[in-house]
PDB file of C-alpha atoms in Angstrom:
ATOM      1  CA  UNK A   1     -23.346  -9.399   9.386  1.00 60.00           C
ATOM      2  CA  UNK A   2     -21.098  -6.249  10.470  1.00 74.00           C
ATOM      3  CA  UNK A   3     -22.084  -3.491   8.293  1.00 80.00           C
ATOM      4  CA  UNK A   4     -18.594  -2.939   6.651  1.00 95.00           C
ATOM      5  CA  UNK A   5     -19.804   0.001   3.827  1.00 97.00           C
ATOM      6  CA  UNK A   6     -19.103   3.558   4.364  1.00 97.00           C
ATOM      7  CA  UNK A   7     -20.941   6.003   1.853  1.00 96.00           C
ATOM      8  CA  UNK A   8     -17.293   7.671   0.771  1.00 97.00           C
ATOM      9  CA  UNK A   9     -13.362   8.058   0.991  1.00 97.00           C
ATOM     10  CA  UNK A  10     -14.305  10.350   4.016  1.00 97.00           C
ATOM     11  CA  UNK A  11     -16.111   7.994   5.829  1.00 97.00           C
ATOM     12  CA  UNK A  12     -13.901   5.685   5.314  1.00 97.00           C
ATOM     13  CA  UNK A  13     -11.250   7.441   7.056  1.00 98.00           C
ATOM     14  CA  UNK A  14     -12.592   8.419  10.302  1.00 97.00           C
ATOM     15  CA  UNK A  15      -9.657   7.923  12.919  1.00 97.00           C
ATOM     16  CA  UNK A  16      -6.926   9.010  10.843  1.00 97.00           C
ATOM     17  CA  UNK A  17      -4.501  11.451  12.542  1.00 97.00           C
ATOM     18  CA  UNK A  18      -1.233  12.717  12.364  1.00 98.00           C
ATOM     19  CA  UNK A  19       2.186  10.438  12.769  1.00 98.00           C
ATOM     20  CA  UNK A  20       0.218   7.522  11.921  1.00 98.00           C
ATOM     21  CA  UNK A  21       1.607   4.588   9.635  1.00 98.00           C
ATOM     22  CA  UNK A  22      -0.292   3.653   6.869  1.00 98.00           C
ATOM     23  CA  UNK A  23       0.105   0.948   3.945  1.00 98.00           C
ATOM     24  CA  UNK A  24      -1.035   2.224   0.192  1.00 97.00           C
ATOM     25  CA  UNK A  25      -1.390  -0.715  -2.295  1.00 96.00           C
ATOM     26  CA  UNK A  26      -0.609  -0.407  -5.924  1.00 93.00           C
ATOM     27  CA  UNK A  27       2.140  -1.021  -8.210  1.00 89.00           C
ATOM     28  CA  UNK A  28       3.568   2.232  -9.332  1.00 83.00           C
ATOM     29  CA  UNK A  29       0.454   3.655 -10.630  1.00 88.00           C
ATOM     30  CA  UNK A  30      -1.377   0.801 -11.081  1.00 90.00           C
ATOM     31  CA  UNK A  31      -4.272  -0.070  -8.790  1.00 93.00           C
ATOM     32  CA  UNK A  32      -3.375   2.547  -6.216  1.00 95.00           C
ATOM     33  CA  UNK A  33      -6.302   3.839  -3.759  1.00 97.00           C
ATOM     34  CA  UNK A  34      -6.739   7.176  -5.461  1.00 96.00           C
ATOM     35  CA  UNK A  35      -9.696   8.105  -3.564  1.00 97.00           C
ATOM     36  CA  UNK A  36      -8.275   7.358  -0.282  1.00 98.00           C
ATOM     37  CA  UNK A  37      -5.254   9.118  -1.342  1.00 97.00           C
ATOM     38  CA  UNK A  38      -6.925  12.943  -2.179  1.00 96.00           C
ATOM     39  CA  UNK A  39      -8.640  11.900   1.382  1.00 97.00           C
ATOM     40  CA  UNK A  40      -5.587  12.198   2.930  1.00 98.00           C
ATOM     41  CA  UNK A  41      -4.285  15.555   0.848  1.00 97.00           C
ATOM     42  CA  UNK A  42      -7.462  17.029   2.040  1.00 97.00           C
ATOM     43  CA  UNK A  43      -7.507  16.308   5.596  1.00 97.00           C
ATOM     44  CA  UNK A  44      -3.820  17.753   5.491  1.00 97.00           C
ATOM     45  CA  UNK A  45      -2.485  14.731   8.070  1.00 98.00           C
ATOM     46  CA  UNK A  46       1.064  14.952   8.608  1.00 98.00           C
ATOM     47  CA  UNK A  47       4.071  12.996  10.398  1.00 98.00           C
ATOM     48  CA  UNK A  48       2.641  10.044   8.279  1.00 98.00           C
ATOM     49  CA  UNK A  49       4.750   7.089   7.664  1.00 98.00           C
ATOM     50  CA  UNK A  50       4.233   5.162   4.277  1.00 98.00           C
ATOM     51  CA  UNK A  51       4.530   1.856   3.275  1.00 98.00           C
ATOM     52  CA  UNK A  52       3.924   1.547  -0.335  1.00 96.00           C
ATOM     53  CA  UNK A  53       6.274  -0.077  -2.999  1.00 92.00           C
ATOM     54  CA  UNK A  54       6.867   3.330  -4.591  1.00 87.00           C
ATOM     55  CA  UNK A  55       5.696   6.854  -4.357  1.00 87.00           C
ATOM     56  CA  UNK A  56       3.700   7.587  -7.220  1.00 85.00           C
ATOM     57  CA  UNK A  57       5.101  10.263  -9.869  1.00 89.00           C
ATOM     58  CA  UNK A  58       5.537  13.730  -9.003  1.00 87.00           C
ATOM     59  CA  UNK A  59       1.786  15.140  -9.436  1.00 88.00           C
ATOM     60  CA  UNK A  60       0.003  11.712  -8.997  1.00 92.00           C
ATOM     61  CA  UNK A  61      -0.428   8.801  -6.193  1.00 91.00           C
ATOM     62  CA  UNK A  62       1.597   9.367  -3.111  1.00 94.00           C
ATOM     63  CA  UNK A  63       3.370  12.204  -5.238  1.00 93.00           C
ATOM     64  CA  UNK A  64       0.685  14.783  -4.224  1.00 95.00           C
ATOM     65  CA  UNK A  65       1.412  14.030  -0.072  1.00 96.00           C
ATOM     66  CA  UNK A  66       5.063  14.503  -0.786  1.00 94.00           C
ATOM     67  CA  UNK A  67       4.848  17.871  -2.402  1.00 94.00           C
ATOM     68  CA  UNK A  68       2.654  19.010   0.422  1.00 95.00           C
ATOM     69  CA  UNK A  69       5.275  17.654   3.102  1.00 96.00           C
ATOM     70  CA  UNK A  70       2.888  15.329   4.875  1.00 97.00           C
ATOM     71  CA  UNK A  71       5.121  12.210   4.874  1.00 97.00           C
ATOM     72  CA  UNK A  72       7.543  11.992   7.115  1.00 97.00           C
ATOM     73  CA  UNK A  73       9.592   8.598   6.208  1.00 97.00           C
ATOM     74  CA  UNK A  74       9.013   6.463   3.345  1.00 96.00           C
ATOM     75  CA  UNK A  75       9.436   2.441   3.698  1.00 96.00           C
ATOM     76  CA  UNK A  76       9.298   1.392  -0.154  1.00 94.00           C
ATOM     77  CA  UNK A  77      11.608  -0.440  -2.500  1.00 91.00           C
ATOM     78  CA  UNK A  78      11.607   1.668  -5.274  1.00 85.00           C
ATOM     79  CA  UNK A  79      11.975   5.333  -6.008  1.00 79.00           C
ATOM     80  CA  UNK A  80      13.009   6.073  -9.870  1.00 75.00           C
ATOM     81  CA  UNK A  81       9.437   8.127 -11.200  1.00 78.00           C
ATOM     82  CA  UNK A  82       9.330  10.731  -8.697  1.00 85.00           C
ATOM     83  CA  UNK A  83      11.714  13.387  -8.870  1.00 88.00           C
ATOM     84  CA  UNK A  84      10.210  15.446  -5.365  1.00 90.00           C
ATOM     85  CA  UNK A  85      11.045  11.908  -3.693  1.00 89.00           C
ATOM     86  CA  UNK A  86      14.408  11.593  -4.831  1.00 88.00           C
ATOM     87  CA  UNK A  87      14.911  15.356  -3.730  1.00 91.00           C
ATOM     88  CA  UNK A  88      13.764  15.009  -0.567  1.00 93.00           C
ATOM     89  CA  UNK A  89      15.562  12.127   0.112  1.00 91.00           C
ATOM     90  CA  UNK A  90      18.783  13.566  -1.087  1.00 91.00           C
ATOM     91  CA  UNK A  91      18.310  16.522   0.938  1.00 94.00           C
ATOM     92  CA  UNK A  92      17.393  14.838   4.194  1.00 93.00           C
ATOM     93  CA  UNK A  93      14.241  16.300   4.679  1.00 94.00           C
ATOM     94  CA  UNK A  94      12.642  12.674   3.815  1.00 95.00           C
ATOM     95  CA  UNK A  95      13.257   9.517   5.863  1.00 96.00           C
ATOM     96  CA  UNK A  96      13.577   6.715   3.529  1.00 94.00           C
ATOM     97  CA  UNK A  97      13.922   3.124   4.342  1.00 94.00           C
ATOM     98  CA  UNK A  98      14.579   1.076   0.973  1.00 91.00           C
ATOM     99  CA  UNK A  99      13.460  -2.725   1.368  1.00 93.00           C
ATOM    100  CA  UNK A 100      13.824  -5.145  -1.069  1.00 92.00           C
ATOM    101  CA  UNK A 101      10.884  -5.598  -3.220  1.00 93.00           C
ATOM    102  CA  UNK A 102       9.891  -9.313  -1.913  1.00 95.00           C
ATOM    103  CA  UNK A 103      11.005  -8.398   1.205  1.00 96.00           C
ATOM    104  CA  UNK A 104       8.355  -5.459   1.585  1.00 96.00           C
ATOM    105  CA  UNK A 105       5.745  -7.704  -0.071  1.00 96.00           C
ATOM    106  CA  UNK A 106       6.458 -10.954   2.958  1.00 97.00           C
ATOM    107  CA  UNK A 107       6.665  -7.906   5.415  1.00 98.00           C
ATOM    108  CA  UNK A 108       2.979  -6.928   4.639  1.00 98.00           C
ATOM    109  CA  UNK A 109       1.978 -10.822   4.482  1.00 97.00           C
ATOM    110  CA  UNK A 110       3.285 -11.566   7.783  1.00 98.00           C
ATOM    111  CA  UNK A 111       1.456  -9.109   9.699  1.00 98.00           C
ATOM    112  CA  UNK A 112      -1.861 -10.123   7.638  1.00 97.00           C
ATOM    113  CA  UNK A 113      -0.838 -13.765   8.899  1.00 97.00           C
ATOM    114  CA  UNK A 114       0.036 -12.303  12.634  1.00 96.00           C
ATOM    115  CA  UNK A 115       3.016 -14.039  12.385  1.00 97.00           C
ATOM    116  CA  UNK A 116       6.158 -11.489  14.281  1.00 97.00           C
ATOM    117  CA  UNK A 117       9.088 -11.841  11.698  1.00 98.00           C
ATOM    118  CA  UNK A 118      10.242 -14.287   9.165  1.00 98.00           C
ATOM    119  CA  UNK A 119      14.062 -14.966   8.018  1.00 98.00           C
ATOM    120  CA  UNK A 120      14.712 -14.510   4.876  1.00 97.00           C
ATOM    121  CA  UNK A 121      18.215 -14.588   2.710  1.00 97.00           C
ATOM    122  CA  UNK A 122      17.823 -11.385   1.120  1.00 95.00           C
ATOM    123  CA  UNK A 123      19.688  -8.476   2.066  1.00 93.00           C
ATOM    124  CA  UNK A 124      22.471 -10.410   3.880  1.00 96.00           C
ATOM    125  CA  UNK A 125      25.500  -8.737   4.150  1.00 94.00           C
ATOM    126  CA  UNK A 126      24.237  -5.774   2.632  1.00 93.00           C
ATOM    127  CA  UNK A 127      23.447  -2.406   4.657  1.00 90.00           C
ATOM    128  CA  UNK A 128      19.665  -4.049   4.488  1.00 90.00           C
ATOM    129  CA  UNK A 129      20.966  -6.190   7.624  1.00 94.00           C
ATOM    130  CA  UNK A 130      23.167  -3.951   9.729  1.00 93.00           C
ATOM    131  CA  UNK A 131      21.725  -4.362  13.288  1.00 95.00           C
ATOM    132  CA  UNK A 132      19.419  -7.275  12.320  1.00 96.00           C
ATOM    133  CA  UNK A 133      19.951 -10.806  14.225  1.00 97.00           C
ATOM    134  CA  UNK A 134      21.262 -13.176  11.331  1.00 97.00           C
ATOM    135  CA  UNK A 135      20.810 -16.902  11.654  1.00 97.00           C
ATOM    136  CA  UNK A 136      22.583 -20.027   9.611  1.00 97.00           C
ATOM    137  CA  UNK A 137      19.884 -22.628   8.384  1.00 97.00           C
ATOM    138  CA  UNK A 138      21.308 -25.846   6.340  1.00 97.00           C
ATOM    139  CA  UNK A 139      24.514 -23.434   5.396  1.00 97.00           C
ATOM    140  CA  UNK A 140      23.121 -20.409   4.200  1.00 97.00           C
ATOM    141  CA  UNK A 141      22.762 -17.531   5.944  1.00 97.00           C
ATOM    142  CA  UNK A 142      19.417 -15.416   6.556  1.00 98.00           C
ATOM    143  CA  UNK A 143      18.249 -12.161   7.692  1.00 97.00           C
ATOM    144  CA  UNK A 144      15.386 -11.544  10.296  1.00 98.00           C
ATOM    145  CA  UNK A 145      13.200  -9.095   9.328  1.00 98.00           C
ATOM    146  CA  UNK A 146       9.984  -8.327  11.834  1.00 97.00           C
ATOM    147  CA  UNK A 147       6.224  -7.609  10.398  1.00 98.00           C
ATOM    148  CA  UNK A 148       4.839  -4.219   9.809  1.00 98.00           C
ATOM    149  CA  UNK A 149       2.900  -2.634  12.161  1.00 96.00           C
ATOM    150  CA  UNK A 150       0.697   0.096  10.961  1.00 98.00           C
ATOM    151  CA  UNK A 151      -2.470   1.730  11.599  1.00 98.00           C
ATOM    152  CA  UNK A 152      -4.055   1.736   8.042  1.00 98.00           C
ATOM    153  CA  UNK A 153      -3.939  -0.312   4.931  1.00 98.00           C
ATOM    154  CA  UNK A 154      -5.875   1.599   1.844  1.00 98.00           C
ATOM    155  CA  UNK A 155      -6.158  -0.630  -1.067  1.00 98.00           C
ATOM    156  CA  UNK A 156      -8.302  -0.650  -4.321  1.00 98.00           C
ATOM    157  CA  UNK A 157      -9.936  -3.559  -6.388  1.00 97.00           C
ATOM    158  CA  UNK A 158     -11.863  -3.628  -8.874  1.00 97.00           C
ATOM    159  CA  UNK A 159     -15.110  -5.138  -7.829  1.00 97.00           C
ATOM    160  CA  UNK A 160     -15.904  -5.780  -3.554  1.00 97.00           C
ATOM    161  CA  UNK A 161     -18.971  -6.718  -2.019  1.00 97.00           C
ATOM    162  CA  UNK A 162     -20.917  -5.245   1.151  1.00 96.00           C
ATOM    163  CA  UNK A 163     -18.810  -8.048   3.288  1.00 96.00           C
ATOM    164  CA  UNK A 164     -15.517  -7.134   2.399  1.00 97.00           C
ATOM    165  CA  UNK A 165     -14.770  -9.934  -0.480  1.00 97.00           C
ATOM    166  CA  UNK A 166     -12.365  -8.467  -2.985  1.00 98.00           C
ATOM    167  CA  UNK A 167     -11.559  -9.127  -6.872  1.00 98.00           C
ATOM    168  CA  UNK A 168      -8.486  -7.652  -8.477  1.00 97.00           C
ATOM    169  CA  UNK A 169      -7.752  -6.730 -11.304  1.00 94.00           C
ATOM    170  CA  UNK A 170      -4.513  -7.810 -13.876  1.00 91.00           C
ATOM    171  CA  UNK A 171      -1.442  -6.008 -11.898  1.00 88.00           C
ATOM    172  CA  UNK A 172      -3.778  -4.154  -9.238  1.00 91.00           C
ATOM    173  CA  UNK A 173      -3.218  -8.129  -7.879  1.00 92.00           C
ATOM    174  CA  UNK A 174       0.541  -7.026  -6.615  1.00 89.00           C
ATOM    175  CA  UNK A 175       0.453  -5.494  -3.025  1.00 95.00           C
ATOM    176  CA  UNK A 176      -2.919  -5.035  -2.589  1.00 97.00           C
ATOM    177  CA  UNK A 177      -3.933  -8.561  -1.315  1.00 97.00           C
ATOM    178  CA  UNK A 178      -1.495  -9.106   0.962  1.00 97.00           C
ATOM    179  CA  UNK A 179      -1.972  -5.731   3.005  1.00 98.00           C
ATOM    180  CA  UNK A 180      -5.399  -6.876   3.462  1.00 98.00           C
ATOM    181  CA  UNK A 181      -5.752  -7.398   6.968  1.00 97.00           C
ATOM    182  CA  UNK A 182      -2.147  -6.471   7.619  1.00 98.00           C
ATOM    183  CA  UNK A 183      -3.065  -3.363   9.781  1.00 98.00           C
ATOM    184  CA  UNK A 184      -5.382  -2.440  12.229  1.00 97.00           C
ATOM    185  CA  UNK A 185      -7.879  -1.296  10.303  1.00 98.00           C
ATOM    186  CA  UNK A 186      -8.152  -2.196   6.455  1.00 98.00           C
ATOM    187  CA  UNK A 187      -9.847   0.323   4.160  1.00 98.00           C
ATOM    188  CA  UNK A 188     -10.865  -0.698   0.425  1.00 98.00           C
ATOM    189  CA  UNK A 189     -12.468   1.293  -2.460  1.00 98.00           C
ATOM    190  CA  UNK A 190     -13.606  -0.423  -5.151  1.00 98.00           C
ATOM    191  CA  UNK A 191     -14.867   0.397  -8.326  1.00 97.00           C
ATOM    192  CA  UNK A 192     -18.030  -1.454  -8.581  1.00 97.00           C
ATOM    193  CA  UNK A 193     -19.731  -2.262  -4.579  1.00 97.00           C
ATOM    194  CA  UNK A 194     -22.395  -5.512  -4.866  1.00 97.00           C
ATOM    195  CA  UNK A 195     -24.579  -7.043  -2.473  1.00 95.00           C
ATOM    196  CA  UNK A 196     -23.225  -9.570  -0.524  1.00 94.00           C
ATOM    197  CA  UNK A 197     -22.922 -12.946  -2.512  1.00 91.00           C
ATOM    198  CA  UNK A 198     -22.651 -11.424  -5.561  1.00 96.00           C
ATOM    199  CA  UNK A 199     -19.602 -12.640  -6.617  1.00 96.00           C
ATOM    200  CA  UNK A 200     -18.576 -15.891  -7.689  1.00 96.00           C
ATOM    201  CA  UNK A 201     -16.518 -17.450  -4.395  1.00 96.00           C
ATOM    202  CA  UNK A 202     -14.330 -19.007  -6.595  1.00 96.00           C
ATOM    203  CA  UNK A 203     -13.103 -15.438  -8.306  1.00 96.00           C
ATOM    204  CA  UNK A 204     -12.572 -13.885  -4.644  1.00 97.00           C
ATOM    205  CA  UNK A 205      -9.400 -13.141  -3.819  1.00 97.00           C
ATOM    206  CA  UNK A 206      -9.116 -12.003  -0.792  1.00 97.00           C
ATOM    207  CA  UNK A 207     -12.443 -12.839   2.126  1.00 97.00           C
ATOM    208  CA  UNK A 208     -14.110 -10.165   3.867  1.00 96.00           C
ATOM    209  CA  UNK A 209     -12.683 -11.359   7.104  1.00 96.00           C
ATOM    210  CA  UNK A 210      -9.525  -9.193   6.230  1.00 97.00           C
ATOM    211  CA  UNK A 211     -11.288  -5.886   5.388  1.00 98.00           C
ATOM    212  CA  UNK A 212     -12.872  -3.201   7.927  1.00 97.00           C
ATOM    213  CA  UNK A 213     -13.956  -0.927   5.655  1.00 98.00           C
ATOM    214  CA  UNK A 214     -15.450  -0.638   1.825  1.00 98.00           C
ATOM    215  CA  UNK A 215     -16.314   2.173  -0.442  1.00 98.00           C
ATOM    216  CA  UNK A 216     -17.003   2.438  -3.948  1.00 97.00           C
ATOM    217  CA  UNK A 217     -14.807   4.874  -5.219  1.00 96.00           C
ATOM    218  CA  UNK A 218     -15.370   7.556  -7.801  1.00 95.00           C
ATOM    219  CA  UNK A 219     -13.429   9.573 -10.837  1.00 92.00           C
ATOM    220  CA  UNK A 220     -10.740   7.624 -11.145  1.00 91.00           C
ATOM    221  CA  UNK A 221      -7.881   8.554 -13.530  1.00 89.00           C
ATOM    222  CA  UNK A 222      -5.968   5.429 -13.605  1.00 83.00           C
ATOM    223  CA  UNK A 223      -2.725   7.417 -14.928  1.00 81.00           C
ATOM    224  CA  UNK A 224       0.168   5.272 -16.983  1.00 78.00           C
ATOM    225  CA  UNK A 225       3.435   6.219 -15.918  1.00 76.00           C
ATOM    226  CA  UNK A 226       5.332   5.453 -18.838  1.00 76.00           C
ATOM    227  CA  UNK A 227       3.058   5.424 -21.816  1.00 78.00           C
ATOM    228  CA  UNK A 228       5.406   3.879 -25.361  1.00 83.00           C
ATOM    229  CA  UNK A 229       3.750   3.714 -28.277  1.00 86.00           C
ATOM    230  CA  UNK A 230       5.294   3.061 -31.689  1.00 85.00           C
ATOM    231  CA  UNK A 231       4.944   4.931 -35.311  1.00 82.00           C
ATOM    232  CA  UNK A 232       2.606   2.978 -37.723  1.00 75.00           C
TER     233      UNK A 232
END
């Protein structure tokens, strides 16, 4: 078996270098790769581009690259918790490329798949298509959109095994999976590293086949973004 365990998030990103574009899992806060994440602030990488569905909050997630200027353009489908994103963007000194949420998600799935592109009806005759080919299929039209290519995927689950097999956990089950094997070399931390065939094979939810890398992370915060509670 190919030894696939690294001791630590700087291990695990040996190869990383400036202008490269990497994919970030998560769902807002949710089952992001915080380990890999500080990696990155530390190493001080810059020119990156990002493909993550949002980009963190302000002092958390993705948030902390931003305020340190190491991202260069953002591909992500939502931006509303992170006021240094919007101000960047506003400003021009962030490229941003908003993609529809599903869109993003198929985008990631393709490239796991190696399939090129994929037509889809969203985003037709929006500014989402302008200067994409367009094609008619049993009267309705649809929008081309190619797969990502990127150098990195970083994603977290919540337990992994020494061959790469990954279980999620509740929401952390969003973009993680499908950026599994959807760039050239797929990175996971995990909170709890078995042996191999430890886990059930009917829990795993994504093989080992699709991952490069594993860690078991360490200290993480798992923040809430938007905590509500209610008076008794």
């Amino acid at each position: 078996m190919i030894r696939k365990t690294v001791a630590n998030a700087q291990e695990a990103l040996e190869g990383i270098e400036d202008d490269m574009t990497l994919m970030l899992g998560g769902f807002g806060l949710c089952g992001i790769p915080e380990n890999a994440i500080a990696e990155l602030v530390r190493r001080n990488v810059t020119g990156l581009t990002c493909i993550s569905n949002n980009a963190g909050v302000d002092d958390f997630g993705l948030g902390l690259l931003l305020q340190k200027r190491q991202i260069r353009k953002m591909i992500s489908s939502y931006v509303g918790e992170n006021d240094e994103f919007e101000r960047q963007m506003l400003s021009g000194e962030l490229e941003v490329e908003l993609t529809p949420q599903g869109t993003l998600a198929e985008k990631c799935r393709a490239a796991q798949a190696g399939l090129p592109a994929f037509f889809t009806p969203a985003g037709f005759g929006t500014e989402v298509a302008e200067g994409k080919e367009t094609r008619e299929f049993e009267g309705k039209m649809y929008v081309m959109e190619k797969a990502y290519q990127a150098d990195f995927a970083f994603v977290k689950a919540w337990k992994g095994d020494e061959a790469g097999n990954l279980i999620f956990r509740g929401t952390a089950r969003n973009f993680n999976p499908c950026m599994c094997g959807a760039a050239q070399i797929t990175v996971a931390e995990v909170e709890e590293l078995v042996p191999a065939g430890a886990l059930p094979p009917n829990e795993i939810h994504v093989p080992g086949i699709f991952v490069r890398r594993i860690f078991q992370g360490v200290n993480y915060e798992k923040r809430i973004e938007q905590r509500t509670v209610r008076s008794k």
